[in-house]
Amino acid sequence: MADLKIKFCGKEFLNPTVLASGVLGVTASSWKNVAQNGAGGITTKSVWFSEHHGHPSPTIITTPHYMMNAMGLPDAGVEKARDEINVYLKAKPAPLIVSIVGGKIEEFVKIAEQIAQLDIDAIEVNISCPNVESEFGTPFACVAADAKTVTKKVKSAVKKINPNLPVIIKLSPNTEDIVNIANSCAEAGADGFCLINTLGPGLAINLETRIPILANKVGGISGPAIKPLAVKLVNDVYRATKLPIIGTGGVLTGEDALEMMMAGATLVGIGSAVYYRGIDCFRKIANEMNEWCDKNGVKSLTEIIGTVKR
Ligand code: DHB
């Protein structure tokens, strides 16, 4: 048995699999269910300051090669999120990372101030949702100066409330230079990163009606097709910043997760796999990692992080 335990920003995770934001992550009972199915950690769906209505249905499509979604980040707001988080924290079965989202920098700060008072394990700042651009303009994750400002303001607000609470930034692949964005966030005090958010947006067309399948017309692409891009960008950001990373994008198997860690990820985000392999994909992926480690003489997963010979 290899040691799958991993420390991320000073917090211990029983294994590197982490529920990605936006997937099953709205209520305490679903977070507990995910933990019971073997997840090393949980990321909540992105929390807005006040209630935010998402896009009309259909919001998601699944194919053998990719998924595409345009939920429009529906959420009940920070007050309701705090209630659910407090229920989960009563018997926290796995570390909890709370994803936050806002239209303006001040909004990110206000939510972070509310969330940082709770006994959570990290705040993930979602500056990279591709589906609310029409409401709020270019995502902060696509402009280095914006990414830097939001990081700086959130980090300084959180530091005043809980200096030990890591602030990690969710990066977008939809930018010309993700390393420049990551470096700007690192300079502004980011403790780590989660990448990649969904790719695109993309378009899928119904051949009968010739209209786009998603009600929002376009959506963010996830699933197996985006994994090689995620692995490459995780490695780019790892080499540039050396900060801890939650590597996310198309991981379905233990071997995919190991590949992400060799690229530089400390934890591995699991999203689409829930659809492809079922809710117990966390346990399956961790077991597959364990088997590979046993066969290959790896005693602890910490040995493999960033070991790609590129
Ligand atoms: C949505 C949000 C995201 O951050 C993303 O990558 C894809 C979709 C959404 O809720 O629409």
mmCIF file of C-alpha atoms and ligand atoms in Angstrom:
data_model
loop_
_atom_site.group_PDB
_atom_site.id
_atom_site.type_symbol
_atom_site.label_atom_id
_atom_site.label_comp_id
_atom_site.label_asym_id
_atom_site.label_seq_id
_atom_site.Cartn_x
_atom_site.Cartn_y
_atom_site.Cartn_z
ATOM 1 C CA MET A 1 0.000 0.000 0.000
ATOM 2 C CA ALA A 2 1.456 3.322 -1.047
ATOM 3 C CA ASP A 3 0.893 6.423 1.058
ATOM 4 C CA LEU A 4 -1.695 8.493 -0.803
ATOM 5 C CA LYS A 5 -1.805 11.248 1.837
ATOM 6 C CA ILE A 6 -0.872 14.657 0.523
ATOM 7 C CA LYS A 7 -0.325 18.052 2.117
ATOM 8 C CA PHE A 8 -1.700 20.976 0.137
ATOM 9 C CA CYS A 9 -1.001 24.500 1.422
ATOM 10 C CA GLY A 10 -0.372 22.991 4.871
ATOM 11 C CA LYS A 11 -3.661 21.035 4.961
ATOM 12 C CA GLU A 12 -3.730 17.246 4.962
ATOM 13 C CA PHE A 13 -5.781 15.323 2.377
ATOM 14 C CA LEU A 14 -6.230 11.527 2.703
ATOM 15 C CA ASN A 15 -5.756 11.157 -1.047
ATOM 16 C CA PRO A 16 -5.251 13.683 -3.882
ATOM 17 C CA THR A 17 -8.723 13.422 -5.454
ATOM 18 C CA VAL A 18 -10.802 16.563 -4.963
ATOM 19 C CA LEU A 19 -14.341 17.188 -6.173
ATOM 20 C CA ALA A 20 -14.075 19.993 -8.742
ATOM 21 C CA SER A 21 -16.198 23.094 -8.316
ATOM 22 C CA GLY A 22 -19.601 23.060 -9.963
ATOM 23 C CA VAL A 23 -20.076 19.315 -9.753
ATOM 24 C CA LEU A 24 -22.486 18.022 -7.083
ATOM 25 C CA GLY A 25 -21.294 20.770 -4.814
ATOM 26 C CA VAL A 26 -24.278 22.663 -3.457
ATOM 27 C CA THR A 27 -25.376 21.102 -0.181
ATOM 28 C CA ALA A 28 -23.767 19.614 2.918
ATOM 29 C CA SER A 29 -25.430 16.262 2.220
ATOM 30 C CA SER A 30 -23.954 16.014 -1.283
ATOM 31 C CA TRP A 31 -20.473 17.002 -0.002
ATOM 32 C CA LYS A 32 -20.727 14.275 2.654
ATOM 33 C CA ASN A 33 -21.826 11.776 0.032
ATOM 34 C CA VAL A 34 -18.812 12.643 -2.129
ATOM 35 C CA ALA A 35 -16.469 12.234 0.864
ATOM 36 C CA GLN A 36 -18.065 8.871 1.675
ATOM 37 C CA ASN A 37 -17.286 7.835 -1.894
ATOM 38 C CA GLY A 38 -13.596 8.308 -1.331
ATOM 39 C CA ALA A 39 -12.876 11.944 -2.228
ATOM 40 C CA GLY A 40 -9.783 13.339 -0.513
ATOM 41 C CA GLY A 41 -11.379 16.809 -0.551
ATOM 42 C CA ILE A 42 -14.368 18.816 -1.714
ATOM 43 C CA THR A 43 -14.709 22.045 -3.657
ATOM 44 C CA THR A 44 -18.096 23.758 -3.430
ATOM 45 C CA LYS A 45 -19.964 25.191 -6.362
ATOM 46 C CA SER A 46 -19.058 28.865 -6.746
ATOM 47 C CA VAL A 47 -20.769 31.070 -4.170
ATOM 48 C CA TRP A 48 -22.087 34.533 -5.113
ATOM 49 C CA PHE A 49 -22.773 37.297 -2.584
ATOM 50 C CA SER A 50 -26.502 37.225 -3.301
ATOM 51 C CA GLU A 51 -28.772 34.871 -5.184
ATOM 52 C CA HIS A 52 -27.734 34.452 -8.822
ATOM 53 C CA HIS A 53 -29.963 32.887 -11.453
ATOM 54 C CA GLY A 54 -28.337 30.582 -13.960
ATOM 55 C CA HIS A 55 -29.116 29.970 -17.619
ATOM 56 C CA PRO A 56 -32.232 28.153 -18.867
ATOM 57 C CA SER A 57 -32.073 24.437 -19.781
ATOM 58 C CA PRO A 58 -30.579 22.557 -21.456
ATOM 59 C CA THR A 59 -27.441 23.501 -19.556
ATOM 60 C CA ILE A 60 -25.280 20.426 -20.069
ATOM 61 C CA ILE A 61 -24.449 17.839 -22.732
ATOM 62 C CA THR A 62 -22.398 14.678 -22.375
ATOM 63 C CA THR A 63 -20.645 12.819 -25.206
ATOM 64 C CA PRO A 64 -18.077 10.004 -25.115
ATOM 65 C CA HIS A 65 -15.253 12.489 -25.669
ATOM 66 C CA TYR A 66 -16.243 15.714 -23.968
ATOM 67 C CA MET A 67 -18.890 17.430 -21.906
ATOM 68 C CA MET A 68 -20.111 20.963 -22.360
ATOM 69 C CA ASN A 69 -22.013 23.101 -19.894
ATOM 70 C CA ALA A 70 -23.442 26.549 -19.496
ATOM 71 C CA MET A 71 -25.138 26.552 -16.126
ATOM 72 C CA GLY A 72 -24.557 30.289 -15.708
ATOM 73 C CA LEU A 73 -23.329 29.737 -12.141
ATOM 74 C CA PRO A 74 -26.681 29.458 -10.355
ATOM 75 C CA ASP A 75 -26.346 29.960 -6.602
ATOM 76 C CA ALA A 76 -28.465 30.920 -3.608
ATOM 77 C CA GLY A 77 -25.921 33.403 -2.211
ATOM 78 C CA VAL A 78 -23.411 33.538 0.619
ATOM 79 C CA GLU A 79 -25.875 33.369 3.521
ATOM 80 C CA LYS A 80 -27.333 30.057 2.354
ATOM 81 C CA ALA A 81 -23.827 28.780 1.558
ATOM 82 C CA ARG A 82 -22.693 29.580 5.109
ATOM 83 C CA ASP A 83 -25.601 27.543 6.495
ATOM 84 C CA GLU A 84 -24.673 24.520 4.385
ATOM 85 C CA ILE A 85 -20.970 24.877 5.208
ATOM 86 C CA ASN A 86 -21.751 25.040 8.936
ATOM 87 C CA VAL A 87 -23.757 21.816 8.690
ATOM 88 C CA TYR A 88 -20.877 20.108 6.844
ATOM 89 C CA LEU A 89 -18.287 21.368 9.347
ATOM 90 C CA LYS A 90 -20.046 19.674 12.290
ATOM 91 C CA ALA A 91 -18.525 16.367 11.156
ATOM 92 C CA LYS A 92 -16.112 17.316 8.397
ATOM 93 C CA PRO A 93 -15.299 14.019 6.643
ATOM 94 C CA ALA A 94 -12.854 15.666 4.180
ATOM 95 C CA PRO A 95 -11.270 19.124 3.765
ATOM 96 C CA LEU A 96 -13.552 21.756 2.242
ATOM 97 C CA ILE A 97 -12.471 24.305 -0.352
ATOM 98 C CA VAL A 98 -15.033 27.047 -0.917
ATOM 99 C CA SER A 99 -15.213 28.486 -4.423
ATOM 100 C CA ILE A 100 -16.312 32.115 -4.675
ATOM 101 C CA VAL A 101 -17.361 34.200 -7.668
ATOM 102 C CA GLY A 102 -18.318 37.825 -8.254
ATOM 103 C CA GLY A 103 -18.992 40.328 -10.998
ATOM 104 C CA LYS A 104 -16.861 43.020 -9.371
ATOM 105 C CA ILE A 105 -13.719 42.862 -7.254
ATOM 106 C CA GLU A 106 -15.537 44.310 -4.221
ATOM 107 C CA GLU A 107 -18.009 41.454 -4.420
ATOM 108 C CA PHE A 108 -15.231 38.836 -4.264
ATOM 109 C CA VAL A 109 -13.870 40.629 -1.187
ATOM 110 C CA LYS A 110 -17.267 40.755 0.556
ATOM 111 C CA ILE A 111 -17.874 37.020 0.031
ATOM 112 C CA ALA A 112 -14.324 36.128 1.098
ATOM 113 C CA GLU A 113 -14.817 38.122 4.324
ATOM 114 C CA GLN A 114 -17.938 36.091 5.114
ATOM 115 C CA ILE A 115 -16.425 32.727 4.217
ATOM 116 C CA ALA A 116 -13.028 33.233 5.887
ATOM 117 C CA GLN A 117 -14.723 33.263 9.307
ATOM 118 C CA LEU A 118 -15.585 29.565 8.911
ATOM 119 C CA ASP A 119 -13.320 26.609 9.667
ATOM 120 C CA ILE A 120 -12.758 25.747 5.996
ATOM 121 C CA ASP A 121 -9.517 24.640 4.336
ATOM 122 C CA ALA A 122 -9.089 27.046 1.420
ATOM 123 C CA ILE A 123 -10.868 29.659 -0.644
ATOM 124 C CA GLU A 124 -10.826 29.116 -4.400
ATOM 125 C CA VAL A 125 -11.344 32.324 -6.319
ATOM 126 C CA ASN A 126 -13.209 31.558 -9.542
ATOM 127 C CA ILE A 127 -12.059 34.349 -11.816
ATOM 128 C CA SER A 128 -12.483 32.244 -14.922
ATOM 129 C CA CYS A 129 -16.101 31.317 -15.622
ATOM 130 C CA PRO A 130 -16.608 31.570 -19.388
ATOM 131 C CA ASN A 131 -20.415 31.666 -19.275
ATOM 132 C CA VAL A 132 -21.225 34.935 -17.590
ATOM 133 C CA GLU A 133 -19.103 37.085 -19.901
ATOM 134 C CA SER A 134 -22.170 38.765 -21.412
ATOM 135 C CA GLU A 135 -23.224 39.884 -17.924
ATOM 136 C CA PHE A 136 -19.828 40.896 -16.580
ATOM 137 C CA GLY A 137 -17.355 41.285 -19.463
ATOM 138 C CA THR A 138 -14.012 39.546 -19.934
ATOM 139 C CA PRO A 139 -13.190 37.182 -17.024
ATOM 140 C CA PHE A 140 -10.548 38.519 -14.604
ATOM 141 C CA ALA A 141 -8.497 35.388 -15.376
ATOM 142 C CA CYS A 142 -7.915 36.630 -18.927
ATOM 143 C CA VAL A 143 -6.346 39.994 -17.996
ATOM 144 C CA ALA A 144 -3.160 39.899 -15.898
ATOM 145 C CA ALA A 145 -3.752 43.238 -14.174
ATOM 146 C CA ASP A 146 -7.311 42.229 -13.173
ATOM 147 C CA ALA A 147 -6.188 38.805 -11.952
ATOM 148 C CA LYS A 148 -3.507 40.518 -9.865
ATOM 149 C CA THR A 149 -5.863 43.057 -8.302
ATOM 150 C CA VAL A 150 -8.536 40.535 -7.356
ATOM 151 C CA THR A 151 -5.905 38.213 -5.847
ATOM 152 C CA LYS A 152 -4.318 41.022 -3.844
ATOM 153 C CA LYS A 153 -7.605 42.337 -2.461
ATOM 154 C CA VAL A 154 -9.037 38.921 -1.567
ATOM 155 C CA LYS A 155 -5.775 37.741 0.003
ATOM 156 C CA SER A 156 -5.395 40.875 2.124
ATOM 157 C CA ALA A 157 -9.029 40.681 3.312
ATOM 158 C CA VAL A 158 -8.702 36.977 4.201
ATOM 159 C CA LYS A 159 -5.349 37.511 5.940
ATOM 160 C CA LYS A 160 -6.932 39.945 8.403
ATOM 161 C CA ILE A 161 -9.545 37.349 9.398
ATOM 162 C CA ASN A 162 -7.582 34.079 9.166
ATOM 163 C CA PRO A 163 -3.892 34.354 8.217
ATOM 164 C CA ASN A 164 -3.640 30.560 7.806
ATOM 165 C CA LEU A 165 -6.433 30.245 5.270
ATOM 166 C CA PRO A 166 -4.993 29.603 1.794
ATOM 167 C CA VAL A 167 -6.330 31.612 -1.131
ATOM 168 C CA ILE A 168 -6.038 29.753 -4.412
ATOM 169 C CA ILE A 169 -6.887 31.117 -7.821
ATOM 170 C CA LYS A 170 -8.819 29.187 -10.475
ATOM 171 C CA LEU A 171 -7.127 29.831 -13.793
ATOM 172 C CA SER A 172 -8.614 29.821 -17.270
ATOM 173 C CA PRO A 173 -7.114 28.064 -20.286
ATOM 174 C CA ASN A 174 -8.803 30.691 -22.460
ATOM 175 C CA THR A 175 -5.956 33.162 -22.440
ATOM 176 C CA GLU A 176 -2.872 33.714 -24.551
ATOM 177 C CA ASP A 177 -0.435 33.496 -21.670
ATOM 178 C CA ILE A 178 -1.524 31.581 -18.578
ATOM 179 C CA VAL A 179 2.005 31.786 -17.125
ATOM 180 C CA ASN A 180 1.872 35.578 -17.154
ATOM 181 C CA ILE A 181 -1.509 35.478 -15.376
ATOM 182 C CA ALA A 182 -0.228 32.930 -12.836
ATOM 183 C CA ASN A 183 2.913 34.975 -12.150
ATOM 184 C CA SER A 184 0.779 38.085 -11.576
ATOM 185 C CA CYS A 185 -1.385 36.186 -9.063
ATOM 186 C CA ALA A 186 1.716 34.771 -7.352
ATOM 187 C CA GLU A 187 3.158 38.284 -6.975
ATOM 188 C CA ALA A 188 -0.149 39.386 -5.462
ATOM 189 C CA GLY A 189 0.035 36.696 -2.766
ATOM 190 C CA ALA A 190 -1.795 33.667 -4.189
ATOM 191 C CA ASP A 191 -1.075 30.557 -2.110
ATOM 192 C CA GLY A 192 -1.779 28.160 -4.965
ATOM 193 C CA PHE A 193 -3.790 27.523 -8.097
ATOM 194 C CA CYS A 194 -6.518 25.352 -9.480
ATOM 195 C CA LEU A 195 -6.375 24.814 -13.228
ATOM 196 C CA ILE A 196 -7.834 24.496 -15.742
ATOM 197 C CA ASN A 197 -11.354 25.856 -15.768
ATOM 198 C CA THR A 198 -13.403 24.786 -18.788
ATOM 199 C CA LEU A 199 -12.120 25.384 -22.304
ATOM 200 C CA GLY A 200 -13.823 27.458 -24.947
ATOM 201 C CA PRO A 201 -16.604 28.262 -25.124
ATOM 202 C CA GLY A 202 -17.612 25.626 -27.662
ATOM 203 C CA LEU A 203 -20.713 25.077 -29.792
ATOM 204 C CA ALA A 204 -22.732 21.888 -30.394
ATOM 205 C CA ILE A 205 -25.527 21.820 -32.977
ATOM 206 C CA ASN A 206 -28.679 19.696 -33.194
ATOM 207 C CA LEU A 207 -28.682 18.403 -36.798
ATOM 208 C CA GLU A 208 -32.475 18.116 -36.994
ATOM 209 C CA THR A 209 -33.301 21.632 -35.898
ATOM 210 C CA ARG A 210 -29.937 23.217 -36.751
ATOM 211 C CA ILE A 211 -30.030 25.149 -33.525
ATOM 212 C CA PRO A 212 -27.417 25.037 -30.762
ATOM 213 C CA ILE A 213 -28.133 22.301 -28.197
ATOM 214 C CA LEU A 214 -27.384 24.425 -25.130
ATOM 215 C CA ALA A 215 -29.933 27.144 -24.339
ATOM 216 C CA ASN A 216 -27.011 29.533 -23.798
ATOM 217 C CA LYS A 217 -25.854 28.436 -27.291
ATOM 218 C CA VAL A 218 -22.214 28.102 -26.204
ATOM 219 C CA GLY A 219 -20.651 26.453 -23.164
ATOM 220 C CA GLY A 220 -17.442 25.493 -21.396
ATOM 221 C CA ILE A 221 -15.839 22.234 -22.561
ATOM 222 C CA SER A 222 -14.628 19.645 -20.051
ATOM 223 C CA GLY A 223 -14.006 15.893 -20.025
ATOM 224 C CA PRO A 224 -11.401 13.577 -21.550
ATOM 225 C CA ALA A 225 -10.758 15.743 -24.639
ATOM 226 C CA ILE A 226 -9.236 18.578 -22.609
ATOM 227 C CA LYS A 227 -6.843 16.473 -20.489
ATOM 228 C CA PRO A 228 -3.654 16.943 -22.574
ATOM 229 C CA LEU A 229 -4.146 20.712 -22.498
ATOM 230 C CA ALA A 230 -4.717 20.645 -18.741
ATOM 231 C CA VAL A 231 -1.570 18.558 -18.183
ATOM 232 C CA LYS A 232 0.512 20.959 -20.308
ATOM 233 C CA LEU A 233 -0.789 24.105 -18.612
ATOM 234 C CA VAL A 234 -0.402 22.607 -15.115
ATOM 235 C CA ASN A 235 3.220 21.894 -15.983
ATOM 236 C CA ASP A 236 3.730 25.418 -17.364
ATOM 237 C CA VAL A 237 2.319 27.039 -14.214
ATOM 238 C CA TYR A 238 4.188 24.617 -11.921
ATOM 239 C CA ARG A 239 7.521 25.385 -13.581
ATOM 240 C CA ALA A 240 6.912 29.131 -13.481
ATOM 241 C CA THR A 241 5.590 29.539 -9.942
ATOM 242 C CA LYS A 242 6.377 26.334 -7.967
ATOM 243 C CA LEU A 243 3.154 27.018 -6.028
ATOM 244 C CA PRO A 244 0.845 24.100 -5.130
ATOM 245 C CA ILE A 245 -1.698 23.229 -7.819
ATOM 246 C CA ILE A 246 -5.004 21.383 -8.005
ATOM 247 C CA GLY A 247 -4.646 19.891 -11.499
ATOM 248 C CA THR A 248 -8.069 19.639 -13.089
ATOM 249 C CA GLY A 249 -9.297 18.715 -16.551
ATOM 250 C CA GLY A 250 -10.492 15.419 -17.968
ATOM 251 C CA VAL A 251 -9.070 13.123 -15.292
ATOM 252 C CA LEU A 252 -11.007 9.837 -15.444
ATOM 253 C CA THR A 253 -8.554 7.215 -14.168
ATOM 254 C CA GLY A 254 -5.780 6.723 -11.657
ATOM 255 C CA GLU A 255 -3.268 6.916 -14.497
ATOM 256 C CA ASP A 256 -4.711 10.273 -15.601
ATOM 257 C CA ALA A 257 -4.364 11.514 -12.017
ATOM 258 C CA LEU A 258 -0.742 10.324 -11.806
ATOM 259 C CA GLU A 259 0.008 12.093 -15.085
ATOM 260 C CA MET A 260 -1.437 15.309 -13.661
ATOM 261 C CA MET A 261 0.762 14.956 -10.575
ATOM 262 C CA MET A 262 3.886 14.287 -12.648
ATOM 263 C CA ALA A 263 3.050 17.532 -14.466
ATOM 264 C CA GLY A 264 3.147 19.334 -11.116
ATOM 265 C CA ALA A 265 -0.242 18.947 -9.433
ATOM 266 C CA THR A 266 -0.364 18.268 -5.684
ATOM 267 C CA LEU A 267 -4.097 17.530 -5.739
ATOM 268 C CA VAL A 268 -6.215 16.375 -8.671
ATOM 269 C CA GLY A 269 -9.630 17.882 -9.446
ATOM 270 C CA ILE A 270 -12.326 15.409 -10.454
ATOM 271 C CA GLY A 271 -15.389 16.678 -12.307
ATOM 272 C CA SER A 272 -16.510 14.937 -15.479
ATOM 273 C CA ALA A 273 -15.433 11.536 -14.084
ATOM 274 C CA VAL A 274 -18.469 11.639 -11.810
ATOM 275 C CA TYR A 275 -20.588 11.393 -14.978
ATOM 276 C CA TYR A 276 -18.371 8.902 -16.814
ATOM 277 C CA ARG A 277 -17.612 6.524 -13.929
ATOM 278 C CA GLY A 278 -20.180 7.240 -11.210
ATOM 279 C CA ILE A 279 -20.040 8.884 -7.814
ATOM 280 C CA ASP A 280 -17.544 6.318 -6.518
ATOM 281 C CA CYS A 281 -14.993 7.460 -9.138
ATOM 282 C CA PHE A 282 -12.979 9.018 -6.288
ATOM 283 C CA ARG A 283 -12.390 5.650 -4.620
ATOM 284 C CA LYS A 284 -11.783 3.959 -7.984
ATOM 285 C CA ILE A 285 -9.208 6.588 -9.017
ATOM 286 C CA ALA A 286 -7.418 6.450 -5.639
ATOM 287 C CA ASN A 287 -7.303 2.624 -5.791
ATOM 288 C CA GLU A 288 -5.903 2.747 -9.316
ATOM 289 C CA MET A 289 -3.218 5.217 -8.190
ATOM 290 C CA ASN A 290 -2.361 2.903 -5.341
ATOM 291 C CA GLU A 291 -2.036 -0.134 -7.644
ATOM 292 C CA TRP A 292 0.244 1.776 -9.991
ATOM 293 C CA CYS A 293 2.437 2.952 -7.116
ATOM 294 C CA ASP A 294 2.759 -0.612 -5.777
ATOM 295 C CA LYS A 295 3.751 -1.922 -9.203
ATOM 296 C CA ASN A 296 6.242 0.874 -9.725
ATOM 297 C CA GLY A 297 7.884 1.008 -6.326
ATOM 298 C CA VAL A 298 6.461 4.409 -5.385
ATOM 299 C CA LYS A 299 6.006 4.561 -1.616
ATOM 300 C CA SER A 300 4.427 8.004 -1.339
ATOM 301 C CA LEU A 301 2.688 10.134 -3.944
ATOM 302 C CA THR A 302 4.728 13.141 -2.860
ATOM 303 C CA GLU A 303 7.646 11.501 -4.716
ATOM 304 C CA ILE A 304 6.080 11.997 -8.128
ATOM 305 C CA ILE A 305 4.932 15.627 -8.075
ATOM 306 C CA GLY A 306 6.476 17.606 -10.937
ATOM 307 C CA THR A 307 8.784 14.769 -11.988
ATOM 308 C CA VAL A 308 8.040 14.948 -15.731
ATOM 309 C CA LYS A 309 11.320 15.094 -17.692
ATOM 310 C CA ARG A 310 10.258 17.782 -20.090
HETATM 311 C C1 DHB B 1 -19.894 27.396 -15.583
HETATM 312 C C2 DHB B 1 -18.952 27.910 -14.712
HETATM 313 C C3 DHB B 1 -17.626 27.633 -14.931
HETATM 314 O O1 DHB B 1 -16.635 28.136 -14.116
HETATM 315 C C4 DHB B 1 -17.264 26.857 -16.017
HETATM 316 O O2 DHB B 1 -15.978 26.617 -16.233
HETATM 317 C C5 DHB B 1 -18.209 26.345 -16.860
HETATM 318 C C6 DHB B 1 -19.536 26.609 -16.633
HETATM 319 C C7 DHB B 1 -21.321 27.733 -15.427
HETATM 320 O O3 DHB B 1 -21.867 27.673 -14.307
HETATM 321 O O4 DHB B 1 -21.945 28.078 -16.436
#
